[in-house]
Amino acid sequence: QVQLVESGGGLVQPGGSLRLSCAASGRTFVMSAMAWFRQAPGKEHKFVAAITWIGGSTYYADSVKGRFTISRDNAKNTLYLQMNSLKPEDTAVYYCAASNLGVNGANIVRQNVYGHWGQGTQVTVSS
């Protein structure tokens, strides 16, 4: 089992920045990829970004390309999401997720690839 704990959410003005962290513990050696998803009020979970754990290949939703950067520190078993130029539409609960399945460019964006989820952290972008 893999346990995930997110941190770093909060209230920020439009145009501002936040950095989310996700600390992984447990059977982290089986992880193949990690990702961030978000859920706005009344809406479904949406893919934000993902990274393969070994090769470090990254994938982004079109809505965040050029503004968000996903990264990981394998030694610390920690995933990050640097969010710049934040917009009100980025307001959501952000969830960290981990997969121990084989991933590729097609399935890495799908929720059902990820069997481990954190509790979420709220990000609110408002003036």
mmCIF file of N, CA, C and O in Angstrom, residues 17-72:
data_model
loop_
_atom_site.group_PDB
_atom_site.id
_atom_site.type_symbol
_atom_site.label_atom_id
_atom_site.label_comp_id
_atom_site.label_asym_id
_atom_site.label_seq_id
_atom_site.Cartn_x
_atom_site.Cartn_y
_atom_site.Cartn_z
ATOM 1 N N SER A 17 1.315 32.568 -7.312
ATOM 2 C CA SER A 17 1.903 31.234 -7.421
ATOM 3 C C SER A 17 1.691 30.446 -6.130
ATOM 4 O O SER A 17 1.576 31.026 -5.040
ATOM 5 N N LEU A 18 1.663 29.136 -6.278
ATOM 6 C CA LEU A 18 1.628 28.206 -5.151
ATOM 7 C C LEU A 18 2.422 26.972 -5.537
ATOM 8 O O LEU A 18 2.512 26.637 -6.725
ATOM 9 N N ARG A 19 2.964 26.300 -4.537
ATOM 10 C CA ARG A 19 3.652 25.042 -4.769
ATOM 11 C C ARG A 19 3.023 23.970 -3.895
ATOM 12 O O ARG A 19 3.054 24.078 -2.669
ATOM 13 N N LEU A 20 2.478 22.952 -4.539
ATOM 14 C CA LEU A 20 1.909 21.822 -3.825
ATOM 15 C C LEU A 20 2.950 20.726 -3.676
ATOM 16 O O LEU A 20 3.787 20.530 -4.554
ATOM 17 N N SER A 21 2.856 20.018 -2.556
ATOM 18 C CA SER A 21 3.735 18.874 -2.317
ATOM 19 C C SER A 21 2.892 17.663 -1.993
ATOM 20 O O SER A 21 1.782 17.783 -1.461
ATOM 21 N N CYS A 22 3.423 16.487 -2.291
ATOM 22 C CA CYS A 22 2.749 15.230 -1.971
ATOM 23 C C CYS A 22 3.806 14.247 -1.494
ATOM 24 O O CYS A 22 4.668 13.834 -2.275
ATOM 25 N N ALA A 23 3.743 13.918 -0.215
ATOM 26 C CA ALA A 23 4.704 12.989 0.376
ATOM 27 C C ALA A 23 4.150 11.571 0.309
ATOM 28 O O ALA A 23 3.034 11.319 0.770
ATOM 29 N N ALA A 24 4.939 10.670 -0.266
ATOM 30 C CA ALA A 24 4.531 9.281 -0.398
ATOM 31 C C ALA A 24 5.273 8.408 0.605
ATOM 32 O O ALA A 24 6.461 8.612 0.864
ATOM 33 N N SER A 25 4.569 7.434 1.175
ATOM 34 C CA SER A 25 5.192 6.491 2.099
ATOM 35 C C SER A 25 4.596 5.108 1.867
ATOM 36 O O SER A 25 3.594 4.953 1.178
ATOM 37 N N GLY A 26 5.225 4.105 2.459
ATOM 38 C CA GLY A 26 4.770 2.745 2.264
ATOM 39 C C GLY A 26 5.529 2.070 1.133
ATOM 40 O O GLY A 26 6.720 2.259 0.978
ATOM 41 N N ARG A 27 4.819 1.320 0.289
ATOM 42 C CA ARG A 27 5.450 0.569 -0.792
ATOM 43 C C ARG A 27 5.717 1.445 -2.006
ATOM 44 O O ARG A 27 5.259 1.188 -3.118
ATOM 45 N N THR A 28 6.525 2.472 -1.810
ATOM 46 C CA THR A 28 6.786 3.442 -2.873
ATOM 47 C C THR A 28 7.615 2.856 -4.007
ATOM 48 O O THR A 28 7.603 3.382 -5.118
ATOM 49 N N PHE A 29 8.315 1.761 -3.737
ATOM 50 C CA PHE A 29 9.165 1.186 -4.773
ATOM 51 C C PHE A 29 8.361 0.589 -5.920
ATOM 52 O O PHE A 29 8.905 0.289 -6.977
ATOM 53 N N VAL A 30 7.039 0.401 -5.716
ATOM 54 C CA VAL A 30 6.227 -0.173 -6.780
ATOM 55 C C VAL A 30 5.596 0.896 -7.666
ATOM 56 O O VAL A 30 4.932 0.588 -8.636
ATOM 57 N N MET A 31 5.810 2.179 -7.339
ATOM 58 C CA MET A 31 5.164 3.247 -8.098
ATOM 59 C C MET A 31 5.757 3.363 -9.500
ATOM 60 O O MET A 31 6.969 3.366 -9.677
ATOM 61 N N SER A 32 4.894 3.509 -10.486
ATOM 62 C CA SER A 32 5.324 3.711 -11.859
ATOM 63 C C SER A 32 5.104 5.162 -12.292
ATOM 64 O O SER A 32 5.838 5.650 -13.155
ATOM 65 N N ALA A 33 4.128 5.824 -11.713
ATOM 66 C CA ALA A 33 3.834 7.197 -12.081
ATOM 67 C C ALA A 33 3.065 7.867 -10.955
ATOM 68 O O ALA A 33 2.412 7.202 -10.146
ATOM 69 N N MET A 34 3.141 9.186 -10.929
ATOM 70 C CA MET A 34 2.338 9.980 -10.007
ATOM 71 C C MET A 34 1.712 11.122 -10.778
ATOM 72 O O MET A 34 2.239 11.538 -11.818
ATOM 73 N N ALA A 35 0.613 11.615 -10.242
ATOM 74 C CA ALA A 35 -0.118 12.647 -10.974
ATOM 75 C C ALA A 35 -0.860 13.565 -10.021
ATOM 76 O O ALA A 35 -1.027 13.265 -8.828
ATOM 77 N N TRP A 36 -1.297 14.687 -10.558
ATOM 78 C CA TRP A 36 -2.196 15.608 -9.879
ATOM 79 C C TRP A 36 -3.505 15.653 -10.675
ATOM 80 O O TRP A 36 -3.492 15.813 -11.897
ATOM 81 N N PHE A 37 -4.593 15.538 -9.940
ATOM 82 C CA PHE A 37 -5.923 15.770 -10.484
ATOM 83 C C PHE A 37 -6.561 16.877 -9.659
ATOM 84 O O PHE A 37 -6.101 17.178 -8.560
ATOM 85 N N ARG A 38 -7.608 17.477 -10.180
ATOM 86 C CA ARG A 38 -8.318 18.499 -9.413
ATOM 87 C C ARG A 38 -9.804 18.364 -9.625
ATOM 88 O O ARG A 38 -10.261 17.854 -10.651
ATOM 89 N N GLN A 39 -10.543 18.842 -8.623
ATOM 90 C CA GLN A 39 -11.992 18.795 -8.689
ATOM 91 C C GLN A 39 -12.545 20.126 -8.227
ATOM 92 O O GLN A 39 -12.395 20.497 -7.050
ATOM 93 N N ALA A 40 -13.177 20.837 -9.145
ATOM 94 C CA ALA A 40 -13.834 22.096 -8.816
ATOM 95 C C ALA A 40 -15.225 21.786 -8.258
ATOM 96 O O ALA A 40 -15.773 20.706 -8.517
ATOM 97 N N PRO A 41 -15.831 22.725 -7.508
ATOM 98 C CA PRO A 41 -17.151 22.479 -6.941
ATOM 99 C C PRO A 41 -18.176 22.093 -7.999
ATOM 100 O O PRO A 41 -18.319 22.767 -9.012
ATOM 101 N N GLY A 42 -18.853 20.987 -7.767
ATOM 102 C CA GLY A 42 -19.892 20.540 -8.681
ATOM 103 C C GLY A 42 -19.404 19.913 -9.960
ATOM 104 O O GLY A 42 -20.203 19.642 -10.863
ATOM 105 N N LYS A 43 -18.095 19.676 -10.065
ATOM 106 C CA LYS A 43 -17.549 19.123 -11.309
ATOM 107 C C LYS A 43 -16.793 17.830 -11.031
ATOM 108 O O LYS A 43 -16.523 17.477 -9.892
ATOM 109 N N GLU A 44 -16.453 17.129 -12.113
ATOM 110 C CA GLU A 44 -15.729 15.864 -11.981
ATOM 111 C C GLU A 44 -14.237 16.105 -11.765
ATOM 112 O O GLU A 44 -13.727 17.193 -12.036
ATOM 113 N N HIS A 45 -13.573 15.047 -11.314
ATOM 114 C CA HIS A 45 -12.112 15.082 -11.251
ATOM 115 C C HIS A 45 -11.565 15.301 -12.663
ATOM 116 O O HIS A 45 -12.044 14.700 -13.623
ATOM 117 N N LYS A 46 -10.543 16.159 -12.747
ATOM 118 C CA LYS A 46 -9.898 16.385 -14.039
ATOM 119 C C LYS A 46 -8.392 16.215 -13.912
ATOM 120 O O LYS A 46 -7.796 16.623 -12.907
ATOM 121 N N PHE A 47 -7.800 15.643 -14.930
ATOM 122 C CA PHE A 47 -6.348 15.474 -14.969
ATOM 123 C C PHE A 47 -5.666 16.827 -15.057
ATOM 124 O O PHE A 47 -6.102 17.710 -15.804
ATOM 125 N N VAL A 48 -4.583 16.989 -14.301
ATOM 126 C CA VAL A 48 -3.799 18.228 -14.336
ATOM 127 C C VAL A 48 -2.414 17.963 -14.919
ATOM 128 O O VAL A 48 -2.008 18.590 -15.895
ATOM 129 N N ALA A 49 -1.675 17.030 -14.307
ATOM 130 C CA ALA A 49 -0.318 16.737 -14.746
ATOM 131 C C ALA A 49 0.110 15.390 -14.193
ATOM 132 O O ALA A 49 -0.411 14.943 -13.168
ATOM 133 N N ALA A 50 1.081 14.756 -14.877
ATOM 134 C CA ALA A 50 1.595 13.474 -14.424
ATOM 135 C C ALA A 50 3.066 13.354 -14.756
ATOM 136 O O ALA A 50 3.574 14.051 -15.654
ATOM 137 N N ILE A 51 3.738 12.463 -14.033
ATOM 138 C CA ILE A 51 5.165 12.232 -14.254
ATOM 139 C C ILE A 51 5.474 10.762 -14.012
ATOM 140 O O ILE A 51 4.955 10.164 -13.065
ATOM 141 N N THR A 52 6.276 10.162 -14.883
ATOM 142 C CA THR A 52 6.699 8.785 -14.638
ATOM 143 C C THR A 52 7.770 8.786 -13.554
ATOM 144 O O THR A 52 8.608 9.689 -13.495
ATOM 145 N N TRP A 53 7.728 7.814 -12.692
ATOM 146 C CA TRP A 53 8.578 7.841 -11.502
ATOM 147 C C TRP A 53 10.049 7.591 -11.835
ATOM 148 O O TRP A 53 10.940 8.157 -11.206
ATOM 149 N N ILE A 54 10.329 6.736 -12.821
ATOM 150 C CA ILE A 54 11.715 6.412 -13.144
ATOM 151 C C ILE A 54 12.272 7.374 -14.194
ATOM 152 O O ILE A 54 13.277 8.047 -13.961
ATOM 153 N N GLY A 55 11.646 7.492 -15.327
ATOM 154 C CA GLY A 55 12.190 8.305 -16.405
ATOM 155 C C GLY A 55 11.932 9.790 -16.278
ATOM 156 O O GLY A 55 12.644 10.616 -16.846
ATOM 157 N N GLY A 56 10.922 10.147 -15.519
ATOM 158 C CA GLY A 56 10.616 11.559 -15.337
ATOM 159 C C GLY A 56 9.906 12.203 -16.510
ATOM 160 O O GLY A 56 9.904 13.430 -16.632
ATOM 161 N N SER A 57 9.279 11.416 -17.382
ATOM 162 C CA SER A 57 8.512 12.002 -18.481
ATOM 163 C C SER A 57 7.287 12.709 -17.907
ATOM 164 O O SER A 57 6.656 12.197 -16.992
ATOM 165 N N THR A 58 6.983 13.885 -18.460
ATOM 166 C CA THR A 58 5.880 14.682 -17.925
ATOM 167 C C THR A 58 4.758 14.857 -18.940
ATOM 168 O O THR A 58 4.991 14.861 -20.156
ATOM 169 N N TYR A 59 3.560 15.033 -18.405
ATOM 170 C CA TYR A 59 2.364 15.191 -19.218
ATOM 171 C C TYR A 59 1.498 16.255 -18.546
ATOM 172 O O TYR A 59 1.417 16.302 -17.312
ATOM 173 N N TYR A 60 0.861 17.107 -19.355
ATOM 174 C CA TYR A 60 0.061 18.202 -18.816
ATOM 175 C C TYR A 60 -1.275 18.321 -19.542
ATOM 176 O O TYR A 60 -1.375 18.074 -20.746
ATOM 177 N N ALA A 61 -2.272 18.755 -18.794
ATOM 178 C CA ALA A 61 -3.527 19.155 -19.424
ATOM 179 C C ALA A 61 -3.281 20.447 -20.189
ATOM 180 O O ALA A 61 -2.462 21.277 -19.768
ATOM 181 N N ASP A 62 -3.987 20.631 -21.284
ATOM 182 C CA ASP A 62 -3.784 21.841 -22.092
ATOM 183 C C ASP A 62 -4.027 23.108 -21.280
ATOM 184 O O ASP A 62 -3.372 24.133 -21.495
ATOM 185 N N SER A 63 -4.955 23.043 -20.342
ATOM 186 C CA SER A 63 -5.331 24.226 -19.567
ATOM 187 C C SER A 63 -4.230 24.724 -18.643
ATOM 188 O O SER A 63 -4.295 25.869 -18.175
ATOM 189 N N VAL A 64 -3.221 23.902 -18.363
ATOM 190 C CA VAL A 64 -2.168 24.314 -17.432
ATOM 191 C C VAL A 64 -0.782 24.363 -18.074
ATOM 192 O O VAL A 64 0.188 24.782 -17.430
ATOM 193 N N LYS A 65 -0.679 23.943 -19.329
ATOM 194 C CA LYS A 65 0.623 23.952 -20.007
ATOM 195 C C LYS A 65 1.223 25.354 -20.012
ATOM 196 O O LYS A 65 0.534 26.332 -20.299
ATOM 197 N N GLY A 66 2.499 25.432 -19.674
ATOM 198 C CA GLY A 66 3.190 26.708 -19.653
ATOM 199 C C GLY A 66 3.045 27.461 -18.349
ATOM 200 O O GLY A 66 3.747 28.451 -18.112
ATOM 201 N N ARG A 67 2.115 27.012 -17.479
ATOM 202 C CA ARG A 67 1.909 27.676 -16.193
ATOM 203 C C ARG A 67 2.274 26.765 -15.010
ATOM 204 O O ARG A 67 2.774 27.256 -13.991
ATOM 205 N N PHE A 68 1.991 25.468 -15.141
ATOM 206 C CA PHE A 68 2.262 24.515 -14.064
ATOM 207 C C PHE A 68 3.459 23.635 -14.440
ATOM 208 O O PHE A 68 3.667 23.314 -15.610
ATOM 209 N N THR A 69 4.209 23.242 -13.418
ATOM 210 C CA THR A 69 5.333 22.321 -13.623
ATOM 211 C C THR A 69 5.272 21.217 -12.583
ATOM 212 O O THR A 69 5.244 21.499 -11.378
ATOM 213 N N ILE A 70 5.251 19.971 -13.048
ATOM 214 C CA ILE A 70 5.266 18.825 -12.151
ATOM 215 C C ILE A 70 6.698 18.306 -12.051
ATOM 216 O O ILE A 70 7.442 18.296 -13.045
ATOM 217 N N SER A 71 7.077 17.902 -10.844
ATOM 218 C CA SER A 71 8.409 17.347 -10.645
ATOM 219 C C SER A 71 8.368 16.372 -9.480
ATOM 220 O O SER A 71 7.374 16.313 -8.741
ATOM 221 N N ARG A 72 9.438 15.593 -9.348
ATOM 222 C CA ARG A 72 9.487 14.655 -8.213
ATOM 223 C C ARG A 72 10.903 14.549 -7.703
ATOM 224 O O ARG A 72 11.868 14.743 -8.443
#
